[in-house]
GROMACS .gro file of C-alpha atoms in nm:
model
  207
    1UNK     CA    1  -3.178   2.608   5.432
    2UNK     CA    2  -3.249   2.482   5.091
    3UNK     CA    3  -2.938   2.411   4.875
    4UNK     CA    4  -2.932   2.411   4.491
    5UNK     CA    5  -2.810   2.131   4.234
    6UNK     CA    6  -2.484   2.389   4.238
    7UNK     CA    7  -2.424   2.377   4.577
    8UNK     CA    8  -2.282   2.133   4.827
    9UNK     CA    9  -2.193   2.138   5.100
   10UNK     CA   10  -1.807   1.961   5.067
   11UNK     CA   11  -1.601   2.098   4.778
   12UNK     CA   12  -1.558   1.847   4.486
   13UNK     CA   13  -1.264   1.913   4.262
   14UNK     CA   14  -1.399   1.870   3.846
   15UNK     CA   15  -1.060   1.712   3.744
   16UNK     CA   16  -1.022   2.034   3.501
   17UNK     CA   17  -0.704   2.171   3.508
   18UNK     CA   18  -0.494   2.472   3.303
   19UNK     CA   19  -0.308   2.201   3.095
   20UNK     CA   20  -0.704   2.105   2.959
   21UNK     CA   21  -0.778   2.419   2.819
   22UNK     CA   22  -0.576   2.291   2.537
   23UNK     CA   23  -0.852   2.067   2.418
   24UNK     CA   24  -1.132   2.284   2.487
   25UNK     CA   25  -1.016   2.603   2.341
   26UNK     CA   26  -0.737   2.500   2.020
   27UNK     CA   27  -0.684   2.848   1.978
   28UNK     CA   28  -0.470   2.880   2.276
   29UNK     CA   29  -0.290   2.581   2.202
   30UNK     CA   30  -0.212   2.735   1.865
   31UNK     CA   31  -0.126   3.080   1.974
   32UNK     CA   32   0.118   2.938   2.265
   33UNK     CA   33   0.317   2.698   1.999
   34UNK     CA   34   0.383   3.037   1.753
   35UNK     CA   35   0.487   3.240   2.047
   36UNK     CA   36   0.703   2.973   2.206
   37UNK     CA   37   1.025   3.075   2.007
   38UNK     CA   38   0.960   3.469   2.122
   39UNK     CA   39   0.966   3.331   2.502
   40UNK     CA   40   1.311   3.149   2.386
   41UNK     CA   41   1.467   3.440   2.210
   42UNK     CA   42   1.329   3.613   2.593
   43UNK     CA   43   1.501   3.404   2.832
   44UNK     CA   44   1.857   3.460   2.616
   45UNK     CA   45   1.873   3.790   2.862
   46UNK     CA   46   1.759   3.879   3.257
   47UNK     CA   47   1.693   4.221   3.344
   48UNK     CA   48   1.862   4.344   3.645
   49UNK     CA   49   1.762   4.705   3.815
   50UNK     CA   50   1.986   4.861   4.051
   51UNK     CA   51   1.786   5.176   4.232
   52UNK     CA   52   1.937   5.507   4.310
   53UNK     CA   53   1.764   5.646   4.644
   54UNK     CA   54   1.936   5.989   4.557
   55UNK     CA   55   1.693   6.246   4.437
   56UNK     CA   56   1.672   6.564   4.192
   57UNK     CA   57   1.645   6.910   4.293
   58UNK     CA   58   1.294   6.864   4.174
   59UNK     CA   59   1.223   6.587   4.413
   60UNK     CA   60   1.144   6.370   4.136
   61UNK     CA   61   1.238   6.010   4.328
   62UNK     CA   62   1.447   5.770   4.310
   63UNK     CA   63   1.590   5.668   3.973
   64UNK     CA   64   1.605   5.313   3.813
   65UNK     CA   65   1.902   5.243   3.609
   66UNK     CA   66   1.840   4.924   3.368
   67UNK     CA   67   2.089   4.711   3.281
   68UNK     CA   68   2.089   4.341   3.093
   69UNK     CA   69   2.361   4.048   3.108
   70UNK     CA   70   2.335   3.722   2.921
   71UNK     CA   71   2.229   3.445   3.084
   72UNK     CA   72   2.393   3.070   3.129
   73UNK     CA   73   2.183   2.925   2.874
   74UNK     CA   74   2.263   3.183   2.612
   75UNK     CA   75   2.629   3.077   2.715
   76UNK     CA   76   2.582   2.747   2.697
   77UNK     CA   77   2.419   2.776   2.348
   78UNK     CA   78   2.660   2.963   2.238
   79UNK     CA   79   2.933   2.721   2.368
   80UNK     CA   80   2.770   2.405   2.205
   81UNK     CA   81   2.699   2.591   1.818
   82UNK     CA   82   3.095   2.679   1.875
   83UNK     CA   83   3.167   2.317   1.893
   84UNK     CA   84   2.895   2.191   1.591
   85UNK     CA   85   3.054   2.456   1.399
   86UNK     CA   86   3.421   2.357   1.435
   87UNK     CA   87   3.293   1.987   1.383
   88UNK     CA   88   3.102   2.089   1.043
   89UNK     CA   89   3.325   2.029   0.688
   90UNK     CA   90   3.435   2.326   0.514
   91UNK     CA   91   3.152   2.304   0.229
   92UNK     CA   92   2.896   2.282   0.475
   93UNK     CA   93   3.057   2.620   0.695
   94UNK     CA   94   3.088   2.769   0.308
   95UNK     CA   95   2.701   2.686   0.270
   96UNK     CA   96   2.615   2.836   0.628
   97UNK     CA   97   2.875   3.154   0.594
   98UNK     CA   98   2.637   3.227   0.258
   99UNK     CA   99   2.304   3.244   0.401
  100UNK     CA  100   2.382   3.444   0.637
  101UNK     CA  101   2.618   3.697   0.514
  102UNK     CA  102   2.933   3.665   0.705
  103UNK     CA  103   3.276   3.484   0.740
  104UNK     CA  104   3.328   3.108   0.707
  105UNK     CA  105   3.595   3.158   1.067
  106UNK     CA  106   3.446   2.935   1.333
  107UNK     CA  107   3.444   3.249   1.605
  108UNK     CA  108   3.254   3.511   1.279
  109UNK     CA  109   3.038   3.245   1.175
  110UNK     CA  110   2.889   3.146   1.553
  111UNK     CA  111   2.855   3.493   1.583
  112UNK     CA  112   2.653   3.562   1.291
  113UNK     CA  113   2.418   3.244   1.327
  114UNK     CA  114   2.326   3.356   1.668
  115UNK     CA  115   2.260   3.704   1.621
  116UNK     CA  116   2.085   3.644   1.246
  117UNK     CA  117   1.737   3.699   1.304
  118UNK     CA  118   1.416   3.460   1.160
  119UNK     CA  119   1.329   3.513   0.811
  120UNK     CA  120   1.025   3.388   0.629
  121UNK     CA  121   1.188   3.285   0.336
  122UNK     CA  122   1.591   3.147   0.216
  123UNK     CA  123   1.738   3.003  -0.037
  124UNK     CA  124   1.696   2.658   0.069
  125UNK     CA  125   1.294   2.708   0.085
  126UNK     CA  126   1.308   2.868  -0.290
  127UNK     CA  127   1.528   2.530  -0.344
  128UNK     CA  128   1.263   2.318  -0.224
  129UNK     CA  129   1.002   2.468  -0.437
  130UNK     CA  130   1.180   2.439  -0.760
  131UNK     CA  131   1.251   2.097  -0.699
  132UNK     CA  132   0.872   2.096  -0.650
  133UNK     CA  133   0.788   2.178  -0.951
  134UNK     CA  134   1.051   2.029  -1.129
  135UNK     CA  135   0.906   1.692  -0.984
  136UNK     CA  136   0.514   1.753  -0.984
  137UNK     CA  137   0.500   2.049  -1.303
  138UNK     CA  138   0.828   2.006  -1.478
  139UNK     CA  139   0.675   2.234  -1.758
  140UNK     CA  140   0.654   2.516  -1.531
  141UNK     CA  141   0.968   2.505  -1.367
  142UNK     CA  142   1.133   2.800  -1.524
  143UNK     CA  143   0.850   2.957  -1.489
  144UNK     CA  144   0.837   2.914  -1.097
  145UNK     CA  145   1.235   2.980  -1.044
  146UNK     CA  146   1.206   3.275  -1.262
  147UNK     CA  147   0.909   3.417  -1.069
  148UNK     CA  148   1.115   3.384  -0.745
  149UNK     CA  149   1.281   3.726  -0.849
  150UNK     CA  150   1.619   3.866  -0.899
  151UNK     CA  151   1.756   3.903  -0.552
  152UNK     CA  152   1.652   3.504  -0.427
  153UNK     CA  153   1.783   3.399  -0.754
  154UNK     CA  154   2.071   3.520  -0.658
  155UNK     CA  155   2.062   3.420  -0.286
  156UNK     CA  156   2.012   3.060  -0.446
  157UNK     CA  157   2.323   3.104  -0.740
  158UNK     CA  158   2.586   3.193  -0.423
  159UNK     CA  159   2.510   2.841  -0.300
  160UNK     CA  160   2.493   2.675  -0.621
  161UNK     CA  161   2.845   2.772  -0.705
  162UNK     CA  162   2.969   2.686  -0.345
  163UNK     CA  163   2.844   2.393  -0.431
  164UNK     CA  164   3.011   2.390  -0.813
  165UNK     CA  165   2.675   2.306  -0.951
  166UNK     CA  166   2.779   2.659  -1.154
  167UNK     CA  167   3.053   2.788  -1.337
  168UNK     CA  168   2.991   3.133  -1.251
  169UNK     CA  169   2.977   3.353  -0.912
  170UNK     CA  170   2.702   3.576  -1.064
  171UNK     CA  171   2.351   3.453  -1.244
  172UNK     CA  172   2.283   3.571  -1.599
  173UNK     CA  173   2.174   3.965  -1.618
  174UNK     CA  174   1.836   3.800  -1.764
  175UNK     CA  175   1.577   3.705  -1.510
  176UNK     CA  176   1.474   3.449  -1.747
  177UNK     CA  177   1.795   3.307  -1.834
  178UNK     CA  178   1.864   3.337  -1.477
  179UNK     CA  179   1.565   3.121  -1.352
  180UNK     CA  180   1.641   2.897  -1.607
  181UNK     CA  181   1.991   2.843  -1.523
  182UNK     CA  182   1.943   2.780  -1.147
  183UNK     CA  183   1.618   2.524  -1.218
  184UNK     CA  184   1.884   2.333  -1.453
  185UNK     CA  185   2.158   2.348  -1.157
  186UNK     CA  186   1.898   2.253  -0.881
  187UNK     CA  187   1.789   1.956  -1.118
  188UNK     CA  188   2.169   1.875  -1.133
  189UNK     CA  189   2.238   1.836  -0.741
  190UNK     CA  190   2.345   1.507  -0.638
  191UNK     CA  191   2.253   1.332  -0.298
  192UNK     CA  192   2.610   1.486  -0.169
  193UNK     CA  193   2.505   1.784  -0.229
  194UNK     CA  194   2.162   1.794  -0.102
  195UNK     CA  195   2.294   1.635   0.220
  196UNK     CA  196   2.502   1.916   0.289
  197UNK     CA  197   2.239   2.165   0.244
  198UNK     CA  198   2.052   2.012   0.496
  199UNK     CA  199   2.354   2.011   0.695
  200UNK     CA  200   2.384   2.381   0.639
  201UNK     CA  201   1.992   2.437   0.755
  202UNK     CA  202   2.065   2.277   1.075
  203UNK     CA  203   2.427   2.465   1.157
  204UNK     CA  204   2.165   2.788   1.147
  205UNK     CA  205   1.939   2.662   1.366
  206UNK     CA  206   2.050   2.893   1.711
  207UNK     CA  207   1.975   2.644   1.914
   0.00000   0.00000   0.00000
């Protein structure tokens, strides 16, 4: 029997294995880092089934009846957030409590960071990009708050005067004078305050 340059006859393992496909094919490497926080978010909950041999009149079967419980790592997450929130200072909490629309009480605010879902923007992105342009295109910078629109303007102005970088709970009815108001206040922030924005980004984080 004549063998081929593909056959042998004593198995020879290549050295390839599943964690390689990584560097042959990025794409999967890619698409398994974006959907990494959707398994998370996933494991927060286990499905249980308990089956019900009884049957219709119809003879339809037996029925499944679904049911869901947390699990001990959505506990524990829970549990530890509890404790970084008590441990946070009020300014910071205040900060938190703003993005995401709720109380600045340890139990409310916990509850609200972990059931908030992921947006693509906040206010502390839109802060970021003015002080972009305030420090690369400082001639535009009115320009680029302004453009932000009404509603993140004002998403931005609730933290700027929890802060006390302004003098007013509510921006300027002007879009203009409003964009123009918070690029002045974000230009004002000292390191203080920029440290406990960061501080606030990090109290959201769920886990």
């Amino acid at each position: 029997m004549t063998t081929t340059p593909y056959e042998t006859d004593r198995y020879q393992p290549s050295g390839y294995s599943d964690s390689d496909e990584s560097y042959l094919n990025p794409g999967a490497a890619i698409d398994a880092e974006l959907s990494g926080e959707q398994e998370a978010d996933e494991l927060d909950t286990i499905d249980t089934v308990d089956e019900d041999d009884s049957t219709d009149e119809g003879g339809a079967g037996s029925k499944a009846k679904a049911s869901t419980k947390p699990s001990r790592g959505l506990f524990r997450r829970v549990a530890a957030k509890t404790i970084e929130v008590q441990g946070a200072s009020d300014t910071v909490r205040a900060l938190a409590a703003a993005q995401v629309g709720g109380s600045e009480d340890v139990v409310e605010l916990v509850a609200s960071i972990m059931s908030a879902g992921r947006s693509s923007t906040s206010p502390l992105t839109d802060i970021e990009t003015i002080q972009a342009a305030i420090r690369d295109e400082p001639w535009s910078v009115g320009i680029t708050a302004t453009a932000l629109g009404r509603a993140r303007l004002k998403s931005i102005w609730t933290l700027l005067h929890t802060l006390g970088a302004v003098g007013t709970p509510a921006p300027p009815a002007s879009d203009a004078k409003a964009g123009l108001a918070v690029a002045k206040a974000v230009n004002g922030l000292s390191e203080d305050n920029q440290l406990e924005l960061v501080a606030s980004a990090e109290l959201l984080k769920r886990s």
